[in-house]
CSV table of C-alpha atoms in Angstrom, one decimal:
chain,number,residue,atom,x,y,z
A,1,LEU,CA,-2.7,8.4,36.0
A,2,ILE,CA,-1.1,5.6,34.1
A,3,GLU,CA,-4.3,3.5,34.4
A,4,THR,CA,-6.4,6.4,33.1
A,5,ALA,CA,-4.0,7.0,30.2
A,6,ALA,CA,-4.1,3.3,29.4
A,7,VAL,CA,-8.0,3.4,29.2
A,8,TYR,CA,-7.9,6.3,26.8
A,9,THR,CA,-5.2,4.8,24.7
A,10,SER,CA,-7.1,1.5,24.5
A,11,ALA,CA,-10.3,3.3,23.4
A,12,PHE,CA,-8.3,5.3,20.8
A,13,LEU,CA,-6.7,2.1,19.4
A,14,GLU,CA,-10.1,0.4,19.3
A,15,ASN,CA,-11.6,3.3,17.4
A,16,ALA,CA,-8.7,3.4,15.0
A,17,ASN,CA,-9.0,-0.3,14.3
A,18,LEU,CA,-12.7,0.1,13.7
A,19,TYR,CA,-12.1,3.0,11.3
A,20,SER,CA,-9.5,1.0,9.5
A,21,SER,CA,-11.9,-1.9,9.1
A,22,GLN,CA,-14.7,0.4,7.8
A,23,GLN,CA,-12.3,2.0,5.4
A,24,SER,CA,-11.1,-1.4,4.1
A,25,LEU,CA,-14.7,-2.5,3.7
A,26,PHE,CA,-15.6,0.7,1.8
A,27,MET,CA,-12.7,0.5,-0.6
A,28,GLY,CA,-13.2,-3.2,-1.1
A,29,THR,CA,-16.8,-2.6,-2.1
A,30,ILE,CA,-15.8,0.3,-4.4
A,31,GLU,CA,-13.2,-1.9,-6.2
A,32,ALA,CA,-15.6,-4.8,-6.4
A,33,LEU,CA,-18.2,-2.5,-8.0
A,34,ALA,CA,-15.6,-1.3,-10.5
A,35,ALA,CA,-14.6,-4.8,-11.4
A,36,ALA,CA,-18.2,-5.8,-11.9
A,37,ILE,CA,-18.8,-3.0,-14.4
A,38,ASP,CA,-15.6,-3.8,-16.3
A,39,ALA,CA,-16.7,-7.5,-16.4
A,40,LYS,CA,-19.7,-6.6,-18.6
A,41,ASP,CA,-17.2,-6.4,-21.5
A,42,ALA,CA,-14.1,-8.6,-21.5
A,43,TYR,CA,-12.3,-6.0,-23.7
A,44,THR,CA,-12.6,-3.3,-20.9
A,45,CYS,CA,-11.1,-5.6,-18.2
A,46,GLY,CA,-9.3,-3.4,-15.7
A,47,HIS,CA,-10.3,-0.1,-17.4
A,48,SER,CA,-11.7,1.5,-14.3
A,49,ARG,CA,-8.7,0.4,-12.2
A,50,ARG,CA,-6.2,1.8,-14.8
A,51,VAL,CA,-8.1,5.1,-15.1
A,52,ALA,CA,-8.1,5.4,-11.3
A,53,TYR,CA,-4.3,4.8,-11.3
A,54,LEU,CA,-3.6,7.3,-14.0
A,55,GLY,CA,-6.0,9.8,-12.4
A,56,GLU,CA,-4.2,9.7,-9.1
A,57,MET,CA,-0.8,10.0,-10.7
A,58,LEU,CA,-1.9,13.0,-12.8
A,59,ALA,CA,-3.5,14.6,-9.8
A,60,ARG,CA,-0.3,14.3,-7.8
A,61,ALA,CA,1.8,15.6,-10.7
A,62,ALA,CA,-0.5,18.6,-11.0
A,63,GLY,CA,0.0,19.5,-7.4
A,64,ALA,CA,-2.8,17.8,-5.5
A,65,ASN,CA,-2.1,16.6,-2.0
A,66,PRO,CA,-2.3,12.9,-1.2
A,67,GLU,CA,-5.9,13.1,0.2
A,68,GLN,CA,-7.1,14.9,-3.0
A,69,SER,CA,-5.3,12.5,-5.2
A,70,GLU,CA,-6.9,9.6,-3.4
A,71,ARG,CA,-10.4,11.0,-4.0
A,72,VAL,CA,-9.5,11.3,-7.7
A,73,ARG,CA,-8.5,7.6,-7.6
A,74,ILE,CA,-11.9,6.7,-6.1
A,75,SER,CA,-13.7,8.8,-8.7
A,76,GLY,CA,-11.8,6.9,-11.4
A,77,LEU,CA,-12.8,3.6,-9.9
A,78,VAL,CA,-16.5,4.4,-10.2
A,79,HIS,CA,-16.5,6.7,-13.2
A,80,ASP,CA,-18.2,4.1,-15.4
A,81,VAL,CA,-20.6,2.6,-12.9
A,82,GLY,CA,-23.5,4.0,-15.0
A,83,LYS,CA,-22.7,1.5,-17.8
A,84,ILE,CA,-24.6,-1.0,-15.7
A,85,GLY,CA,-27.7,0.7,-17.1
A,86,VAL,CA,-26.6,0.4,-20.8
A,87,PRO,CA,-27.7,-2.8,-22.7
A,88,GLU,CA,-24.8,-5.2,-23.2
A,89,VAL,CA,-25.8,-5.5,-26.9
A,90,VAL,CA,-24.9,-1.9,-27.3
A,91,LEU,CA,-22.0,-1.8,-24.8
A,92,CYS,CA,-20.2,-4.8,-26.4
A,93,LYS,CA,-21.1,-4.1,-30.0
A,94,ALA,CA,-18.2,-4.9,-32.3
A,95,GLY,CA,-19.2,-2.5,-35.1
A,96,ARG,CA,-20.1,1.1,-35.6
A,97,LEU,CA,-22.8,2.4,-33.2
A,98,THR,CA,-26.0,3.9,-34.6
A,99,ASP,CA,-27.0,7.4,-33.5
A,100,ASP,CA,-29.6,5.9,-31.2
A,101,GLU,CA,-27.1,3.4,-29.7
A,102,PHE,CA,-24.6,6.2,-29.1
A,103,GLU,CA,-27.3,8.2,-27.3
A,104,LEU,CA,-27.8,5.2,-24.9
A,105,ILE,CA,-24.0,5.1,-24.3
A,106,LYS,CA,-24.1,8.9,-23.5
A,107,GLN,CA,-26.5,8.3,-20.7
A,108,HIS,CA,-24.0,6.4,-18.5
A,109,PRO,CA,-22.6,9.4,-16.7
A,110,VAL,CA,-26.1,10.5,-15.6
A,111,ILE,CA,-27.0,6.9,-14.6
A,112,GLY,CA,-23.8,6.6,-12.6
A,113,HIS,CA,-24.5,9.8,-10.8
A,114,LYS,CA,-28.0,8.7,-9.9
A,115,ILE,CA,-26.7,5.4,-8.6
A,116,LEU,CA,-24.1,6.9,-6.3
A,117,ARG,CA,-25.5,10.3,-5.3
A,118,ASP,CA,-27.1,9.0,-2.0
A,119,ILE,CA,-23.8,7.6,-0.7
A,120,PRO,CA,-22.4,10.2,1.7
A,121,GLN,CA,-18.8,9.0,1.3
A,122,LEU,CA,-18.9,9.7,-2.4
A,123,VAL,CA,-20.4,13.2,-2.6
A,124,ASP,CA,-17.0,14.8,-3.5
A,125,VAL,CA,-16.2,12.3,-6.3
A,126,LEU,CA,-19.5,12.6,-8.1
A,127,PRO,CA,-18.4,15.4,-10.4
A,128,GLY,CA,-15.9,13.0,-11.9
A,129,VAL,CA,-18.6,10.5,-12.5
A,130,LEU,CA,-21.1,12.9,-14.1
A,131,TYR,CA,-18.7,15.1,-16.1
A,132,HIS,CA,-15.8,13.0,-17.3
A,133,HIS,CA,-17.1,13.2,-20.9
A,134,GLU,CA,-17.3,16.9,-21.0
A,135,ARG,CA,-14.9,18.7,-23.3
A,136,TYR,CA,-12.8,21.8,-22.7
A,137,ASP,CA,-14.4,23.4,-25.8
A,138,GLY,CA,-17.9,22.7,-24.6
A,139,LYS,CA,-18.8,20.0,-27.1
A,140,GLY,CA,-19.0,17.1,-24.6
A,141,TYR,CA,-21.8,15.6,-22.6
A,142,PRO,CA,-24.1,15.5,-20.7
A,143,ASP,CA,-24.3,19.3,-20.1
A,144,GLY,CA,-21.9,20.8,-22.6
A,145,LEU,CA,-19.7,22.5,-19.9
A,146,SER,CA,-16.6,24.2,-21.1
A,147,GLY,CA,-13.2,25.3,-19.7
A,148,GLU,CA,-12.9,25.6,-16.0
A,149,ARG,CA,-16.6,25.2,-15.6
A,150,ILE,CA,-15.8,21.5,-15.8
A,151,PRO,CA,-14.9,20.3,-12.3
A,152,TRP,CA,-11.2,19.7,-12.0
A,153,VAL,CA,-11.6,16.0,-11.1
A,154,ALA,CA,-13.6,15.5,-14.3
A,155,ARG,CA,-10.9,17.2,-16.4
A,156,VAL,CA,-8.3,14.9,-14.9
A,157,LEU,CA,-10.3,11.8,-15.5
A,158,GLY,CA,-11.3,12.9,-19.0
A,159,ILE,CA,-7.7,12.7,-20.2
A,160,CYS,CA,-7.0,9.4,-18.4
A,161,ASP,CA,-10.2,7.8,-19.6
A,162,THR,CA,-9.5,8.7,-23.2
A,163,PHE,CA,-5.9,7.7,-23.0
A,164,ASP,CA,-6.8,4.2,-21.6
A,165,ALA,CA,-9.5,3.8,-24.2
A,166,MET,CA,-7.0,4.5,-27.0
A,167,SER,CA,-4.4,2.3,-25.4
A,168,SER,CA,-6.6,-0.8,-25.0
A,169,THR,CA,-7.7,-3.4,-27.4
A,170,ARG,CA,-11.5,-3.2,-28.0
A,171,ALA,CA,-14.0,-5.4,-29.8
A,172,TYR,CA,-14.0,-3.0,-32.7
A,173,ARG,CA,-10.2,-2.2,-33.0
A,174,PRO,CA,-6.8,-3.1,-31.7
A,175,ALA,CA,-4.9,-0.9,-29.2
A,176,MET,CA,-3.3,2.2,-30.7
A,177,PRO,CA,0.5,2.6,-30.6
A,178,ARG,CA,1.9,4.7,-27.7
A,179,GLU,CA,3.3,7.4,-30.0
A,180,ARG,CA,-0.2,7.9,-31.5
A,181,THR,CA,-2.0,8.0,-28.2
A,182,LEU,CA,0.3,10.7,-26.8
A,183,ALA,CA,0.1,12.6,-30.1
A,184,GLU,CA,-3.7,12.6,-29.8
A,185,ILE,CA,-3.5,13.9,-26.2
A,186,GLU,CA,-1.2,16.7,-27.4
A,187,ARG,CA,-3.3,17.5,-30.4
A,188,CYS,CA,-6.6,17.7,-28.5
A,189,ALA,CA,-5.2,19.9,-25.7
A,190,GLY,CA,-7.3,23.0,-25.4
A,191,ALA,CA,-10.1,21.4,-27.5
A,192,GLN,CA,-11.1,18.1,-25.8
A,193,PHE,CA,-8.7,18.4,-22.8
A,194,ASP,CA,-7.6,21.0,-20.2
A,195,PRO,CA,-4.3,22.2,-21.9
A,196,GLN,CA,-2.3,22.4,-18.6
A,197,LEU,CA,-3.4,18.9,-17.5
A,198,ALA,CA,-2.6,17.5,-21.0
A,199,LYS,CA,0.8,19.0,-20.9
A,200,ILE,CA,1.5,17.4,-17.5
A,201,PHE,CA,0.1,14.1,-18.6
A,202,LEU,CA,2.6,13.9,-21.4
A,203,THR,CA,5.4,13.9,-18.7
A,204,LEU,CA,4.1,10.9,-16.7
A,205,ASP,CA,6.1,7.7,-16.3
A,206,LEU,CA,3.8,5.0,-17.7
A,207,THR,CA,5.9,2.0,-16.7
A,208,GLU,CA,3.5,0.7,-14.1
A,209,TYR,CA,0.5,1.5,-16.3
A,210,ASP,CA,2.0,-0.7,-19.1
A,211,ARG,CA,2.4,-3.5,-16.5
A,212,MET,CA,-1.2,-3.2,-15.6
A,213,VAL,CA,-2.3,-3.3,-19.2
A,214,ALA,CA,-0.2,-6.4,-19.8
A,215,MET,CA,-1.6,-8.2,-16.7
A,216,ASP,CA,-5.2,-7.4,-17.8
A,217,ALA,CA,-4.5,-8.7,-21.3
A,218,ILE,CA,-3.4,-12.0,-19.8
A,219,ARG,CA,-6.7,-12.2,-17.8
A,220,VAL,CA,-8.7,-11.6,-21.0
A,221,ALA,CA,-6.7,-13.9,-23.3
A,222,PRO,CA,-8.3,-17.3,-22.2
A,223,GLN,CA,-11.7,-15.9,-23.3
A,224,GLY,CA,-10.6,-16.0,-26.9
A,225,ALA,CA,-8.6,-14.0,-29.4
A,226,MET,CA,-9.9,-10.8,-30.8
A,227,SER,CA,-11.7,-11.0,-34.1
A,228,ALA,CA,-10.7,-8.9,-37.0
A,229,PRO,CA,-11.4,-5.2,-36.3
A,230,ALA,CA,-14.5,-3.7,-37.7
A,231,ALA,CA,-15.2,-0.1,-38.7
A,232,PRO,CA,-14.4,2.1,-35.7
A,233,ALA,CA,-17.3,2.8,-33.4
A,234,LYS,CA,-18.0,6.3,-32.0
A,235,ALA,CA,-15.9,6.9,-28.9
A,236,ALA,CA,-17.7,6.5,-25.6
């Protein structure tokens, strides 16, 4: 009986180790993909990782269980993968985008969805990739969804993505002060953002997020100081 139990235990541990290795490989690939996308523009260094962190934290604060929160984190890591299909001359432009250039930027959620849709392990995170630029009032893209027609994961990431964009130094402007970014989240609740999620976001402890921003700024610094800010570009 002991020998039989030992055989089953051994097989179980072997399978568990194999699963752990596969999971590590999967997450390593996802994080490498996110880093590769952010590397297209030095000023967005760490953006996907920070959005993923904020998304997981907001999901937990909103009542999601650990497994659901982890899926939000993964969606955050890959939410901008479609930018690989946007020309760098547009993606990294320091001045105001033309209407045609902004239309190219607006294609990145659809491109990202097409890139990832055949990966079985990512099926449940795809709504965050495709719809993170939808608005609660229906004025977003790509499909103009509104209210709770927007998948929950996308509503979570929409707030986190916008907050990080405002909080980060970009080629066309410096980072916005914290008071202003939080004021914008509050002001746009019910218009751009899910009002309940926006309210919860305003209660989050951003200490670790600020540390991440500081570390990413150090990584970018050797590549050169930011030039004088130009006219604000359209938000992407």
